[in-house]
mmCIF file of C-alpha atoms and ligand atoms in Angstrom:
data_model
loop_
_atom_site.group_PDB
_atom_site.id
_atom_site.type_symbol
_atom_site.label_atom_id
_atom_site.label_comp_id
_atom_site.label_asym_id
_atom_site.label_seq_id
_atom_site.Cartn_x
_atom_site.Cartn_y
_atom_site.Cartn_z
ATOM 1 C CA MET A 1131 -7.670 -14.839 7.243
ATOM 2 C CA SER A 1132 -7.210 -11.132 7.869
ATOM 3 C CA ASP A 1133 -9.407 -8.608 6.331
ATOM 4 C CA LEU A 1134 -6.620 -5.589 6.018
ATOM 5 C CA PHE A 1135 -6.917 -3.649 3.254
ATOM 6 C CA VAL A 1136 -4.130 -4.066 0.414
ATOM 7 C CA LYS A 1137 -2.849 -1.148 -1.831
ATOM 8 C CA ILE A 1138 0.007 -1.900 -4.138
ATOM 9 C CA CYS A 1139 1.520 1.445 -5.034
ATOM 10 C CA GLY A 1140 3.722 2.707 -8.605
ATOM 11 C CA LEU A 1141 2.137 0.123 -10.981
ATOM 12 C CA ARG A 1142 3.507 1.009 -14.388
ATOM 13 C CA THR A 1143 2.463 -1.892 -16.927
ATOM 14 C CA ALA A 1144 -0.639 -4.286 -17.785
ATOM 15 C CA GLN A 1145 1.323 -7.455 -16.194
ATOM 16 C CA ASP A 1146 1.652 -5.352 -12.908
ATOM 17 C CA VAL A 1147 -2.191 -4.264 -12.792
ATOM 18 C CA ASP A 1148 -3.233 -8.222 -13.664
ATOM 19 C CA THR A 1149 -1.615 -9.440 -11.095
ATOM 20 C CA CYS A 1150 -2.737 -7.191 -8.395
ATOM 21 C CA VAL A 1151 -6.093 -7.795 -9.435
ATOM 22 C CA GLU A 1152 -5.711 -11.597 -9.735
ATOM 23 C CA ALA A 1153 -3.948 -11.759 -6.081
ATOM 24 C CA GLY A 1154 -6.709 -9.844 -4.690
ATOM 25 C CA ALA A 1155 -5.499 -6.098 -3.924
ATOM 26 C CA ASP A 1156 -8.128 -3.976 -2.337
ATOM 27 C CA ALA A 1157 -6.307 -0.828 -3.952
ATOM 28 C CA VAL A 1158 -3.645 0.325 -6.612
ATOM 29 C CA GLY A 1159 -1.788 3.482 -7.086
ATOM 30 C CA PHE A 1160 -0.096 5.010 -10.251
ATOM 31 C CA VAL A 1161 2.703 7.637 -9.512
ATOM 32 C CA PHE A 1162 2.043 11.396 -10.900
ATOM 33 C CA ALA A 1163 4.346 12.673 -8.693
ATOM 34 C CA THR A 1164 8.357 12.887 -10.351
ATOM 35 C CA SER A 1165 9.889 9.565 -9.608
ATOM 36 C CA ALA A 1166 11.280 6.529 -11.281
ATOM 37 C CA ARG A 1167 7.406 5.237 -11.430
ATOM 38 C CA THR A 1168 6.006 8.234 -12.822
ATOM 39 C CA VAL A 1169 3.554 7.549 -15.384
ATOM 40 C CA ASP A 1170 1.382 9.633 -17.713
ATOM 41 C CA ALA A 1171 -2.181 10.438 -17.692
ATOM 42 C CA ALA A 1172 -2.794 8.047 -20.591
ATOM 43 C CA THR A 1173 -0.931 5.568 -19.685
ATOM 44 C CA ALA A 1174 -2.835 5.414 -16.217
ATOM 45 C CA ARG A 1175 -6.042 5.630 -18.034
ATOM 46 C CA ARG A 1176 -5.015 2.507 -19.820
ATOM 47 C CA LEU A 1177 -4.090 0.763 -16.427
ATOM 48 C CA ALA A 1178 -6.815 1.922 -14.676
ATOM 49 C CA GLU A 1179 -9.440 0.410 -17.112
ATOM 50 C CA ARG A 1180 -7.786 -3.100 -16.515
ATOM 51 C CA VAL A 1181 -9.096 -2.695 -12.638
ATOM 52 C CA PRO A 1182 -12.271 -4.048 -11.681
ATOM 53 C CA ALA A 1183 -14.697 -1.610 -9.959
ATOM 54 C CA HIS A 1184 -14.377 -3.025 -6.704
ATOM 55 C CA ILE A 1185 -10.684 -1.957 -6.676
ATOM 56 C CA LEU A 1186 -9.798 1.478 -5.772
ATOM 57 C CA THR A 1187 -7.386 3.197 -8.186
ATOM 58 C CA VAL A 1188 -5.289 5.785 -6.828
ATOM 59 C CA GLY A 1189 -3.192 8.834 -8.330
ATOM 60 C CA VAL A 1190 -0.217 9.739 -6.378
ATOM 61 C CA PHE A 1191 0.912 13.232 -6.107
ATOM 62 C CA ARG A 1192 3.773 15.338 -4.140
ATOM 63 C CA GLY A 1193 3.460 19.228 -3.949
ATOM 64 C CA GLN A 1194 1.987 19.737 -7.314
ATOM 65 C CA PRO A 1195 -0.219 22.712 -8.274
ATOM 66 C CA LEU A 1196 -3.871 22.201 -7.701
ATOM 67 C CA ASP A 1197 -4.801 22.724 -11.744
ATOM 68 C CA GLU A 1198 -2.175 19.948 -12.583
ATOM 69 C CA VAL A 1199 -3.471 17.472 -10.042
ATOM 70 C CA ARG A 1200 -7.435 18.189 -11.380
ATOM 71 C CA ARG A 1201 -6.132 17.702 -15.034
ATOM 72 C CA LEU A 1202 -4.106 14.560 -14.174
ATOM 73 C CA MET A 1203 -7.087 13.289 -12.495
ATOM 74 C CA GLU A 1204 -9.338 14.051 -14.825
ATOM 75 C CA GLU A 1205 -7.556 12.617 -17.961
ATOM 76 C CA SER A 1206 -6.473 9.179 -16.028
ATOM 77 C CA GLY A 1207 -9.784 8.674 -14.454
ATOM 78 C CA VAL A 1208 -8.656 7.082 -11.498
ATOM 79 C CA ARG A 1209 -11.129 7.530 -8.430
ATOM 80 C CA ALA A 1210 -8.577 8.214 -5.354
ATOM 81 C CA VAL A 1211 -6.087 11.616 -4.875
ATOM 82 C CA GLN A 1212 -3.088 10.226 -2.706
ATOM 83 C CA LEU A 1213 -1.944 13.671 -1.655
ATOM 84 C CA HIS A 1214 2.324 13.333 -0.348
ATOM 85 C CA GLY A 1215 2.634 17.165 -0.091
ATOM 86 C CA ASP A 1216 1.896 19.765 2.757
ATOM 87 C CA GLU A 1217 -1.453 20.991 1.228
ATOM 88 C CA GLY A 1218 -4.222 22.401 3.690
ATOM 89 C CA PRO A 1219 -7.714 22.079 4.032
ATOM 90 C CA GLU A 1220 -8.331 24.342 1.412
ATOM 91 C CA TYR A 1221 -7.243 21.717 -1.295
ATOM 92 C CA TYR A 1222 -8.698 18.780 0.046
ATOM 93 C CA GLU A 1223 -11.845 20.791 -0.335
ATOM 94 C CA ALA A 1224 -11.147 22.051 -3.782
ATOM 95 C CA LEU A 1225 -10.401 18.162 -5.059
ATOM 96 C CA ARG A 1226 -13.637 17.126 -3.173
ATOM 97 C CA ALA A 1227 -15.933 15.304 -6.064
ATOM 98 C CA PRO A 1228 -18.945 12.644 -6.036
ATOM 99 C CA GLY A 1229 -17.282 9.088 -5.740
ATOM 100 C CA ARG A 1230 -13.336 10.151 -5.019
ATOM 101 C CA THR A 1231 -11.572 9.172 -2.146
ATOM 102 C CA LEU A 1232 -9.023 11.745 -0.456
ATOM 103 C CA ILE A 1233 -6.249 10.220 1.060
ATOM 104 C CA ARG A 1234 -3.504 12.423 3.217
ATOM 105 C CA ALA A 1235 -0.231 10.885 3.203
ATOM 106 C CA THR A 1236 1.964 11.953 5.946
ATOM 107 C CA ALA A 1237 5.702 10.940 7.861
ATOM 108 C CA ALA A 1238 4.986 9.427 11.094
ATOM 109 C CA THR A 1239 6.514 11.691 14.113
ATOM 110 C CA GLY A 1240 6.054 12.043 17.121
ATOM 111 C CA ILE A 1241 2.580 14.089 17.126
ATOM 112 C CA PRO A 1242 -0.181 11.660 16.649
ATOM 113 C CA ALA A 1243 -1.560 12.170 13.348
ATOM 114 C CA ARG A 1244 -5.908 12.238 13.254
ATOM 115 C CA LEU A 1245 -7.795 10.897 10.047
ATOM 116 C CA GLY A 1246 -9.938 13.349 8.871
ATOM 117 C CA ALA A 1247 -8.113 16.348 10.329
ATOM 118 C CA LEU A 1248 -7.358 17.917 6.751
ATOM 119 C CA GLY A 1249 -10.851 16.552 5.352
ATOM 120 C CA GLU A 1250 -9.498 13.496 3.883
ATOM 121 C CA ASP A 1251 -11.264 9.818 3.694
ATOM 122 C CA LEU A 1252 -8.267 7.889 4.693
ATOM 123 C CA LEU A 1253 -4.910 8.410 6.067
ATOM 124 C CA LEU A 1254 -1.608 6.905 5.481
ATOM 125 C CA LEU A 1255 1.139 7.127 7.496
ATOM 126 C CA ASP A 1256 4.521 6.734 5.622
ATOM 127 C CA ALA A 1257 8.302 7.129 6.219
ATOM 128 C CA PRO A 1258 9.683 10.396 5.304
ATOM 129 C CA ASP A 1259 10.968 9.646 2.060
ATOM 130 C CA PRO A 1260 7.843 8.133 0.094
ATOM 131 C CA GLY A 1261 7.965 5.500 -1.965
ATOM 132 C CA SER A 1262 12.425 4.626 -1.188
ATOM 133 C CA GLY A 1263 11.630 1.230 0.870
ATOM 134 C CA LYS A 1264 13.466 2.844 3.868
ATOM 135 C CA PRO A 1265 11.422 1.680 7.037
ATOM 136 C CA TRP A 1266 10.354 3.764 9.926
ATOM 137 C CA ASN A 1267 9.829 2.883 13.641
ATOM 138 C CA TRP A 1268 6.193 2.091 13.739
ATOM 139 C CA ALA A 1269 6.787 -0.738 16.739
ATOM 140 C CA SER A 1270 8.303 1.863 18.771
ATOM 141 C CA PRO A 1271 6.236 1.869 22.254
ATOM 142 C CA GLY A 1272 5.974 5.751 21.633
ATOM 143 C CA PHE A 1273 4.274 5.366 18.230
ATOM 144 C CA ALA A 1274 0.570 6.556 18.697
ATOM 145 C CA ALA A 1275 -1.421 4.847 16.135
ATOM 146 C CA PRO A 1276 -4.538 6.778 14.635
ATOM 147 C CA THR A 1277 -8.000 5.009 14.628
ATOM 148 C CA GLY A 1278 -10.366 4.516 11.981
ATOM 149 C CA ARG A 1279 -9.615 3.887 8.409
ATOM 150 C CA TRP A 1280 -5.214 4.625 8.362
ATOM 151 C CA LEU A 1281 -2.758 3.150 5.825
ATOM 152 C CA LEU A 1282 0.332 1.859 7.180
ATOM 153 C CA ALA A 1283 3.397 2.515 4.889
ATOM 154 C CA GLY A 1284 6.779 2.391 4.166
ATOM 155 C CA GLY A 1285 9.996 -0.041 4.247
ATOM 156 C CA LEU A 1286 6.789 -2.923 4.143
ATOM 157 C CA HIS A 1287 7.709 -6.150 2.203
ATOM 158 C CA PRO A 1288 6.394 -9.817 2.289
ATOM 159 C CA GLY A 1289 8.831 -10.796 5.456
ATOM 160 C CA ASN A 1290 7.257 -7.823 7.834
ATOM 161 C CA VAL A 1291 3.374 -7.154 6.435
ATOM 162 C CA ARG A 1292 2.178 -9.201 8.880
ATOM 163 C CA ARG A 1293 3.752 -8.120 11.936
ATOM 164 C CA ALA A 1294 3.603 -4.432 11.072
ATOM 165 C CA ALA A 1295 -0.087 -4.877 10.630
ATOM 166 C CA ASP A 1296 -0.434 -6.956 13.996
ATOM 167 C CA VAL A 1297 1.603 -4.297 15.844
ATOM 168 C CA THR A 1298 0.140 -1.331 14.713
ATOM 169 C CA GLY A 1299 -2.987 -2.157 14.695
ATOM 170 C CA ALA A 1300 -3.402 -0.274 11.230
ATOM 171 C CA TRP A 1301 -6.385 -0.892 9.005
ATOM 172 C CA GLY A 1302 -4.446 -1.468 5.735
ATOM 173 C CA VAL A 1303 -0.857 -1.314 4.408
ATOM 174 C CA ASP A 1304 0.445 -0.031 1.518
ATOM 175 C CA VAL A 1305 3.581 -0.702 -0.236
ATOM 176 C CA SER A 1306 5.844 -0.440 -3.660
ATOM 177 C CA SER A 1307 9.684 -1.271 -3.261
ATOM 178 C CA GLY A 1308 8.835 -4.135 -1.169
ATOM 179 C CA VAL A 1309 7.405 -5.436 -4.252
ATOM 180 C CA GLU A 1310 10.313 -4.562 -6.669
ATOM 181 C CA SER A 1311 12.775 -6.755 -8.318
ATOM 182 C CA GLU A 1312 14.819 -3.424 -8.893
ATOM 183 C CA ARG A 1313 13.628 0.097 -8.696
ATOM 184 C CA GLY A 1314 10.812 0.715 -10.866
ATOM 185 C CA VAL A 1315 10.112 -2.729 -11.557
ATOM 186 C CA LYS A 1316 7.552 -4.816 -9.764
ATOM 187 C CA SER A 1317 7.839 -8.829 -9.698
ATOM 188 C CA THR A 1318 4.608 -10.663 -9.759
ATOM 189 C CA GLU A 1319 6.089 -13.170 -7.424
ATOM 190 C CA LEU A 1320 6.637 -10.470 -4.817
ATOM 191 C CA ILE A 1321 3.533 -9.159 -5.580
ATOM 192 C CA ARG A 1322 1.406 -12.142 -4.779
ATOM 193 C CA SER A 1323 3.616 -12.913 -1.414
ATOM 194 C CA PHE A 1324 3.321 -10.062 0.078
ATOM 195 C CA ILE A 1325 -0.728 -9.912 -0.773
ATOM 196 C CA THR A 1326 -1.022 -13.401 0.929
ATOM 197 C CA ALA A 1327 1.154 -12.463 4.189
ATOM 198 C CA ALA A 1328 -0.757 -9.543 4.655
ATOM 199 C CA ARG A 1329 -3.959 -11.530 4.833
ATOM 200 C CA ASN A 1330 -2.807 -14.559 6.768
HETATM 201 O O1 LIG B 2643 6.675 6.075 -5.249
HETATM 202 C C1 LIG B 2643 7.437 7.212 -5.406
HETATM 203 O O2 LIG B 2643 8.554 7.289 -6.114
HETATM 204 C C2 LIG B 2643 6.690 8.091 -4.801
HETATM 205 C C3 LIG B 2643 7.077 9.510 -5.331
HETATM 206 C C4 LIG B 2643 6.544 10.445 -4.493
HETATM 207 C C5 LIG B 2643 5.562 10.225 -3.464
HETATM 208 C C6 LIG B 2643 5.083 9.024 -3.442
HETATM 209 C C7 LIG B 2643 5.506 7.955 -3.833
HETATM 210 N N1 LIG B 2643 5.270 7.040 -3.714
HETATM 211 C C8 LIG B 2643 4.177 6.672 -2.493
HETATM 212 C C9 LIG B 2643 3.927 5.120 -2.506
HETATM 213 O O3 LIG B 2643 4.283 4.220 -2.972
HETATM 214 C C10 LIG B 2643 3.658 4.392 -0.958
HETATM 215 O O4 LIG B 2643 2.588 5.412 -0.853
HETATM 216 C C11 LIG B 2643 4.407 4.186 -0.058
HETATM 217 O O5 LIG B 2643 5.223 5.409 0.328
HETATM 218 C C12 LIG B 2643 5.411 3.076 -0.316
HETATM 219 O O6 LIG B 2643 6.539 3.282 -0.032
HETATM 220 P P1 LIG B 2643 7.660 2.104 0.187
HETATM 221 O O7 LIG B 2643 6.685 0.686 0.381
HETATM 222 O O8 LIG B 2643 8.434 2.353 1.175
HETATM 223 O O9 LIG B 2643 8.556 1.885 -1.265
#
């Protein structure tokens, strides 16, 4: 049994959340960026209230003004911020708050990414088009994996997640499209299969 950290992203319903909790997810994500998966702050709060304290709740943003991110974080009560934009270290510093985890999401490029370079607590290496379900070449011999607490994402699904984790040595994994029956609609069966496959 692996202790891989598993985050399921883009949840929109109470059933999605309950399935993740029961199946043993370590983190659940709510998308505040423009997407087929967007939820408003009140919905995220209602969903986050179903999540026990040992599971991290994450708000996902892309290129949004600082004031908007602060407001959505406060109104929703989620505990971690995941940023997919090109924000600089001052932006991360401005979002730092007691008990809050900062996650920097970045597309994997040829240049090795370093955890903590912008002040983040967790690094997420993703495809260039986040949430699209499109994979990137994490199996390439040229890929230099970061060290420490970093998550692999982009086109993962129950059939490839274990190999992806083994090949890259990722500390954790993140998925959205690969546990959906159609875009924006989570599948209970696929969530369960993904978490089981990731841990075995
Ligand atoms: O989910 C979205 O639509 C989205 C939109 C804008 C920024 C980020 C978004 N999602 C982030 C994630 O769901 C994950 O961190 C990751 O990209 C998973 O992607 P995938 O499993 O390939 O769908």
